[in-house]
PDB file of C-alpha atoms in Angstrom:
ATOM      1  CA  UNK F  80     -29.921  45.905  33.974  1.00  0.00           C
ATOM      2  CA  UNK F  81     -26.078  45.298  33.644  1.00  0.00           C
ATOM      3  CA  UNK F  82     -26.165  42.210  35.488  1.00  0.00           C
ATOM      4  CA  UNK F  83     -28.907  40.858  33.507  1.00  0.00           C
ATOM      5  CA  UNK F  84     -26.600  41.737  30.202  1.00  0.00           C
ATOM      6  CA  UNK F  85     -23.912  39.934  32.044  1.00  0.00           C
ATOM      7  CA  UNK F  86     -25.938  36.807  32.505  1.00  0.00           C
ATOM      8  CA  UNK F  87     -27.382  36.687  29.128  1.00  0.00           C
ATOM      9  CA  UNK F  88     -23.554  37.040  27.452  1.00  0.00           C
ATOM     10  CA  UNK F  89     -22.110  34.440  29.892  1.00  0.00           C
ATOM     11  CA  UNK F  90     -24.966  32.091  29.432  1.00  0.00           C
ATOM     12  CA  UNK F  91     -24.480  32.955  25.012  1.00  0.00           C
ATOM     13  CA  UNK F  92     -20.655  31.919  25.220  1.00  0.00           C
ATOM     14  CA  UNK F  93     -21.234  28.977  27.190  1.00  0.00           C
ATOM     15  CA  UNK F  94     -23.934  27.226  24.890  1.00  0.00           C
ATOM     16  CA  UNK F  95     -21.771  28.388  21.858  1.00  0.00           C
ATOM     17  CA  UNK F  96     -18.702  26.560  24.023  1.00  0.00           C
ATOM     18  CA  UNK F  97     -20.920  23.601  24.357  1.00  0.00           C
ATOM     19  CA  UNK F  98     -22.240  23.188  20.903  1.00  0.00           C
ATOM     20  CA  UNK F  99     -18.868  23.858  19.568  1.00  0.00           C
ATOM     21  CA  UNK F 100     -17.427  20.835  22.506  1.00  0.00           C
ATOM     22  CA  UNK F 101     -20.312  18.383  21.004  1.00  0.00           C
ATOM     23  CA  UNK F 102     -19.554  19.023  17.535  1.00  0.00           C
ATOM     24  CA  UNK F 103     -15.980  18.616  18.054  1.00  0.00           C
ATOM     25  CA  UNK F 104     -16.553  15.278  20.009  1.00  0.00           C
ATOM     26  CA  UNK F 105     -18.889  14.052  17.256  1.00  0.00           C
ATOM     27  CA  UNK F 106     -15.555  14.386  14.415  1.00  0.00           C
ATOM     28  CA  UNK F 107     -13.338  12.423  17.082  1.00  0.00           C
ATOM     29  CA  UNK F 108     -16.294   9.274  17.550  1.00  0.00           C
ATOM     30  CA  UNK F 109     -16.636   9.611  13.440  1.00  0.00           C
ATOM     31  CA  UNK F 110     -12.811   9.165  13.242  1.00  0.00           C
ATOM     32  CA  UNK F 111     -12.720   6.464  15.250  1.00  0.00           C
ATOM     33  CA  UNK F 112     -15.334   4.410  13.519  1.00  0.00           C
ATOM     34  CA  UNK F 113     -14.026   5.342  10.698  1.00  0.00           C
ATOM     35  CA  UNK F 114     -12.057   1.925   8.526  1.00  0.00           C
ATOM     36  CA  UNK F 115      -8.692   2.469   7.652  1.00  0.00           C
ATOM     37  CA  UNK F 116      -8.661   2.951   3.656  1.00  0.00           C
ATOM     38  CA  UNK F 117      -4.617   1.083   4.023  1.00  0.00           C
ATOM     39  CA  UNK F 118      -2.894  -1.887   5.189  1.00  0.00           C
ATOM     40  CA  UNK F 119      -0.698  -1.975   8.132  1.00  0.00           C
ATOM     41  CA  UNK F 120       2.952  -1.911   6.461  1.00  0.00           C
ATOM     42  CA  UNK F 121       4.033  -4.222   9.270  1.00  0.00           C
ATOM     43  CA  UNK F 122       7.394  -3.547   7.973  1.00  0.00           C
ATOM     44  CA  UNK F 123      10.025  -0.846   8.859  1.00  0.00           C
ATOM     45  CA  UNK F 124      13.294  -1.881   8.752  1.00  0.00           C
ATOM     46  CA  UNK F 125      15.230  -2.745   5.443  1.00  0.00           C
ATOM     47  CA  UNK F 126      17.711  -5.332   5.438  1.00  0.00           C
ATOM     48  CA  UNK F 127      21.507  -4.186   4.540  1.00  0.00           C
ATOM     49  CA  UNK F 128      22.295  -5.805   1.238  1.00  0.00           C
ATOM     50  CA  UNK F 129      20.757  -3.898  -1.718  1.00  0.00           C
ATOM     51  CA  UNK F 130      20.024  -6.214  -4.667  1.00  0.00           C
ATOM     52  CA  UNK F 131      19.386  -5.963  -8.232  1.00  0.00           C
ATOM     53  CA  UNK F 132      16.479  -8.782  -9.212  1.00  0.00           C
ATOM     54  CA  UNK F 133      14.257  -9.567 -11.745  1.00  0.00           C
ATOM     55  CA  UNK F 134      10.722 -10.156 -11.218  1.00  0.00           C
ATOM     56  CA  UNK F 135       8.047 -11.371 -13.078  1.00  0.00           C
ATOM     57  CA  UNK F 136       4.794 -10.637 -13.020  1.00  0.00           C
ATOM     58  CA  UNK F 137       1.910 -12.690 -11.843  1.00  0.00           C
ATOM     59  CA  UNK F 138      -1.621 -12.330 -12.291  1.00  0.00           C
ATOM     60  CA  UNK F 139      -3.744 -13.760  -9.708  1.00  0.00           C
ATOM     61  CA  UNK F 140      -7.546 -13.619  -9.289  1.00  0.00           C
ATOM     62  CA  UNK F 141      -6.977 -12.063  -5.848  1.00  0.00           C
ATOM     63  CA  UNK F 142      -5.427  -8.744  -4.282  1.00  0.00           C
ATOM     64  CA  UNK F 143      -2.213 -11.081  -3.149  1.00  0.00           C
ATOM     65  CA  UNK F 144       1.175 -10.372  -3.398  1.00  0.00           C
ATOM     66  CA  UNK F 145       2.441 -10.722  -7.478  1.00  0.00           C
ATOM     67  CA  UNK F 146       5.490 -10.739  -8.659  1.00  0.00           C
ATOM     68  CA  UNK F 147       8.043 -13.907  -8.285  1.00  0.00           C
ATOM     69  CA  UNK F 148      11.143 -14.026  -9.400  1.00  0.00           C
ATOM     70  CA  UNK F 149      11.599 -14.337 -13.106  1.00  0.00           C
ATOM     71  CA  UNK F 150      14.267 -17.181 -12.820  1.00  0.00           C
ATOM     72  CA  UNK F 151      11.558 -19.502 -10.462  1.00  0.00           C
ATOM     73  CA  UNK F 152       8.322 -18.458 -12.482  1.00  0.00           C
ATOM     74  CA  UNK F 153       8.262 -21.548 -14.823  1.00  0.00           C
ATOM     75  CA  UNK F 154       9.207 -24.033 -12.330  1.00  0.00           C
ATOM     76  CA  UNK F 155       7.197 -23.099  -9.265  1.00  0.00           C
ATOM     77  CA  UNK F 156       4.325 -22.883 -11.550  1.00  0.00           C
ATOM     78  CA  UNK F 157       4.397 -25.915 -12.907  1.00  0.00           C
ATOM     79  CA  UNK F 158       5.176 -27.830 -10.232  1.00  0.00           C
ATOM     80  CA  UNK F 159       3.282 -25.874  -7.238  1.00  0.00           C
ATOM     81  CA  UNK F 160       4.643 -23.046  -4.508  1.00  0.00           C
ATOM     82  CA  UNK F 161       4.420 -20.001  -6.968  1.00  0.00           C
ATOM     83  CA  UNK F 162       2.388 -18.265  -4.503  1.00  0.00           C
ATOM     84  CA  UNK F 163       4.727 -19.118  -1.493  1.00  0.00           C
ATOM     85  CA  UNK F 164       7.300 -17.299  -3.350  1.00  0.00           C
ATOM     86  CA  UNK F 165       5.405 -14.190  -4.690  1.00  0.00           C
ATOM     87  CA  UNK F 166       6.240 -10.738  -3.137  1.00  0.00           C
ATOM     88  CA  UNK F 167       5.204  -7.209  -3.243  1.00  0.00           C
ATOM     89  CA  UNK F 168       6.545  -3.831  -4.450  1.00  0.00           C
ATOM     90  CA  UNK F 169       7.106  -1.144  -2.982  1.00  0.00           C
ATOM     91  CA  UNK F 170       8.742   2.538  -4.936  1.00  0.00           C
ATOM     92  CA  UNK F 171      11.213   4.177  -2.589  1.00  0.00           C
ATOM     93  CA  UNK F 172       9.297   7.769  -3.352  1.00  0.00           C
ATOM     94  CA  UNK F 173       6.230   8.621  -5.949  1.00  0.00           C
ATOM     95  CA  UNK F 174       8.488   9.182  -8.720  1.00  0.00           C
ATOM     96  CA  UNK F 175       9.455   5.979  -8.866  1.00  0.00           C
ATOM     97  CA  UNK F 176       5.523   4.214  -8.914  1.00  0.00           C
ATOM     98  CA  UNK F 177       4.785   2.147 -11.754  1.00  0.00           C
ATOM     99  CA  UNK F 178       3.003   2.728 -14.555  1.00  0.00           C
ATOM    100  CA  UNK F 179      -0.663   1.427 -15.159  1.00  0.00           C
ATOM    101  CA  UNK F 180       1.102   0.048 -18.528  1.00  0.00           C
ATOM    102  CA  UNK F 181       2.884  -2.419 -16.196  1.00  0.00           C
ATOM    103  CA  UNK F 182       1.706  -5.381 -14.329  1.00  0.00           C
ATOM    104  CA  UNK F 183       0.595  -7.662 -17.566  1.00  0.00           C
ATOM    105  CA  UNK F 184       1.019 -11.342 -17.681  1.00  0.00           C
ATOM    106  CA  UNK F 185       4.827 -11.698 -18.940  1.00  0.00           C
ATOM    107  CA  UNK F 186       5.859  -8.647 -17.308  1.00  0.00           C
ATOM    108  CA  UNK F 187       9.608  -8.628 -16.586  1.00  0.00           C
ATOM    109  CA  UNK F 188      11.451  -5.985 -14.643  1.00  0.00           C
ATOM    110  CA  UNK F 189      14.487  -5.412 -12.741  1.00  0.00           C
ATOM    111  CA  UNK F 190      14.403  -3.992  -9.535  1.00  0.00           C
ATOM    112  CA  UNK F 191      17.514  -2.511  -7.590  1.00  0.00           C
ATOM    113  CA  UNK F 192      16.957  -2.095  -3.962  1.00  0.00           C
ATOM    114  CA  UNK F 193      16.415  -3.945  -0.430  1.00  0.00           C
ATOM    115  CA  UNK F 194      13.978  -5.952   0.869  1.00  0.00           C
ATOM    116  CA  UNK F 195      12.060  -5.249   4.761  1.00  0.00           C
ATOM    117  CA  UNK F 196      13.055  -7.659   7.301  1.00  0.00           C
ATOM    118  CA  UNK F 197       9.482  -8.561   8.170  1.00  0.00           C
ATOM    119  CA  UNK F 198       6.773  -9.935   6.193  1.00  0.00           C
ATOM    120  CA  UNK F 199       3.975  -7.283   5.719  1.00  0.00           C
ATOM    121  CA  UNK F 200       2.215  -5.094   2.599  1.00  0.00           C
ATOM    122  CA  UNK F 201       3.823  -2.467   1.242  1.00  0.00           C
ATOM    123  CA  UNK F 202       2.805   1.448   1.676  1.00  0.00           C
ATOM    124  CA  UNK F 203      -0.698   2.604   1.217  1.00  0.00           C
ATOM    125  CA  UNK F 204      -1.299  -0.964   0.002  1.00  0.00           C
ATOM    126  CA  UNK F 205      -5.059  -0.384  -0.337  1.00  0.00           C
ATOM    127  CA  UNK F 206      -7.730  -2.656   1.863  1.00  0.00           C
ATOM    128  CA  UNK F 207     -10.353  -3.828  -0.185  1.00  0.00           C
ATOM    129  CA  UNK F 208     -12.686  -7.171   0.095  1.00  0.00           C
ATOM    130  CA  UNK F 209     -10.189  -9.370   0.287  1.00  0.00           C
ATOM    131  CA  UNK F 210      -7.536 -10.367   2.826  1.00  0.00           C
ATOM    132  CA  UNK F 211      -4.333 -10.952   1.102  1.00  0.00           C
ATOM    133  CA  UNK F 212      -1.481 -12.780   3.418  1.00  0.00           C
ATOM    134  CA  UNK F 213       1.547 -10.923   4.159  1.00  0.00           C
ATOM    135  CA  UNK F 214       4.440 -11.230   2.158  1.00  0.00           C
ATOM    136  CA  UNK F 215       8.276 -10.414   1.730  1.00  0.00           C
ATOM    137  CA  UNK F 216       8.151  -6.426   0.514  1.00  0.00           C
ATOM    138  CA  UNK F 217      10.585  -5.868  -2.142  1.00  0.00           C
ATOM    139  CA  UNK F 218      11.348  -1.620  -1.781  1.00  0.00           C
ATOM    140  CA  UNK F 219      12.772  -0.274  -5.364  1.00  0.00           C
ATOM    141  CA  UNK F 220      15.017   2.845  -5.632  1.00  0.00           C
ATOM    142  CA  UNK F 221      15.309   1.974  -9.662  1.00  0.00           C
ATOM    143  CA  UNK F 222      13.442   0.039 -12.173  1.00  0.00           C
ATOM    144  CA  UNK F 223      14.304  -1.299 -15.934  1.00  0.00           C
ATOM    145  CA  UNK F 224      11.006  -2.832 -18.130  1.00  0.00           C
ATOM    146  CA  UNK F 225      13.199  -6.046 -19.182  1.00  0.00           C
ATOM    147  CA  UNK F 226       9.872  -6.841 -21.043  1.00  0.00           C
ATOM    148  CA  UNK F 227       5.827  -6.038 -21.425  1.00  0.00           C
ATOM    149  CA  UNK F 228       2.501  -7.998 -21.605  1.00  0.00           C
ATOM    150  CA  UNK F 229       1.515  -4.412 -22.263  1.00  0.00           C
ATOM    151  CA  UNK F 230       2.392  -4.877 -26.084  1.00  0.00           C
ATOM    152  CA  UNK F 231       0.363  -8.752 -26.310  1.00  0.00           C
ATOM    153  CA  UNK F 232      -2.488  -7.073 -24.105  1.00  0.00           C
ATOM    154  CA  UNK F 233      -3.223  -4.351 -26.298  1.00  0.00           C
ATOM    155  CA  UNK F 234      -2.879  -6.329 -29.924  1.00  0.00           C
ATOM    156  CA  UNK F 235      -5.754  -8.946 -29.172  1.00  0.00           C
TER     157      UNK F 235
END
């Protein structure tokens, strides 16, 4: 009678162990299957020179890289290479993420920080549709609203 108890707890643990082993290995195949909801950074080290640069905004049709700076904006448009010469953003921390009332055609900031060595996408640069080319990353420690599309945006 013991022995039988034995068997019958031994052989309980070891299907729990195996369900448990099967359900565990199902969340690591899910994982791996799973898409990546970010772009690769590609980018990791800054160079040394921090700058202070304004940038204006650019509103493409696509998920690219949009802001240029302010002093080539007219000419490159006109004349073609605009989007050779537009760059992302990136905030140092969270505090420092722009508003949703910025990013309007005739946006002009001024950014103070460093750009990354390497082409790439900034952080948690989300993956959508389309496949926007790399571009320089610009990474902010400090921002000034030089001035807003905001304003024109919301009186039409």
């Amino acid at each position: 009678m013991k022995f039988g108890v034995i068997i019958f707890v031994f052989s309980l643990f070891s299907c729990v162990s195996k369900e448990a082993n099967k359900k565990e290995l199902q969340k690591d195949v899910s994982k791996t299957t799973e898409r990546p909801k970010f772009h690769p950074t590609y980018t990791d080290e800054l160079e040394d020179t921090v700058r202070t640069i304004d940038l204006s905004y650019v509103a493409w049709a696509c998920q690219c890289a949009n802001w240029v700076k302010a002093s080539e904006h007219e000419q490159y448009q006109e004349s073609g290479g605009l989007a050779e010469r537009s760059m992302f953003v990136e905030p140092a921390d969270s505090t420092l993420t722009l508003a949703d009332t910025i990013g309007y055609t005739g946006d002009v900031i001024r950014f103070t920080g460093q750009f990354y060595k390497d082409k790439g996408y900034p952080k948690n640069y989300p993956i959508t549709e389309m496949d926007p080319d790399k571009a320089k990353v610009f990474r902010y420690t400090k921002y000034k609203i030089l001035s807003s599309g905001y304003v024109n945006f919301r009186e039409n």
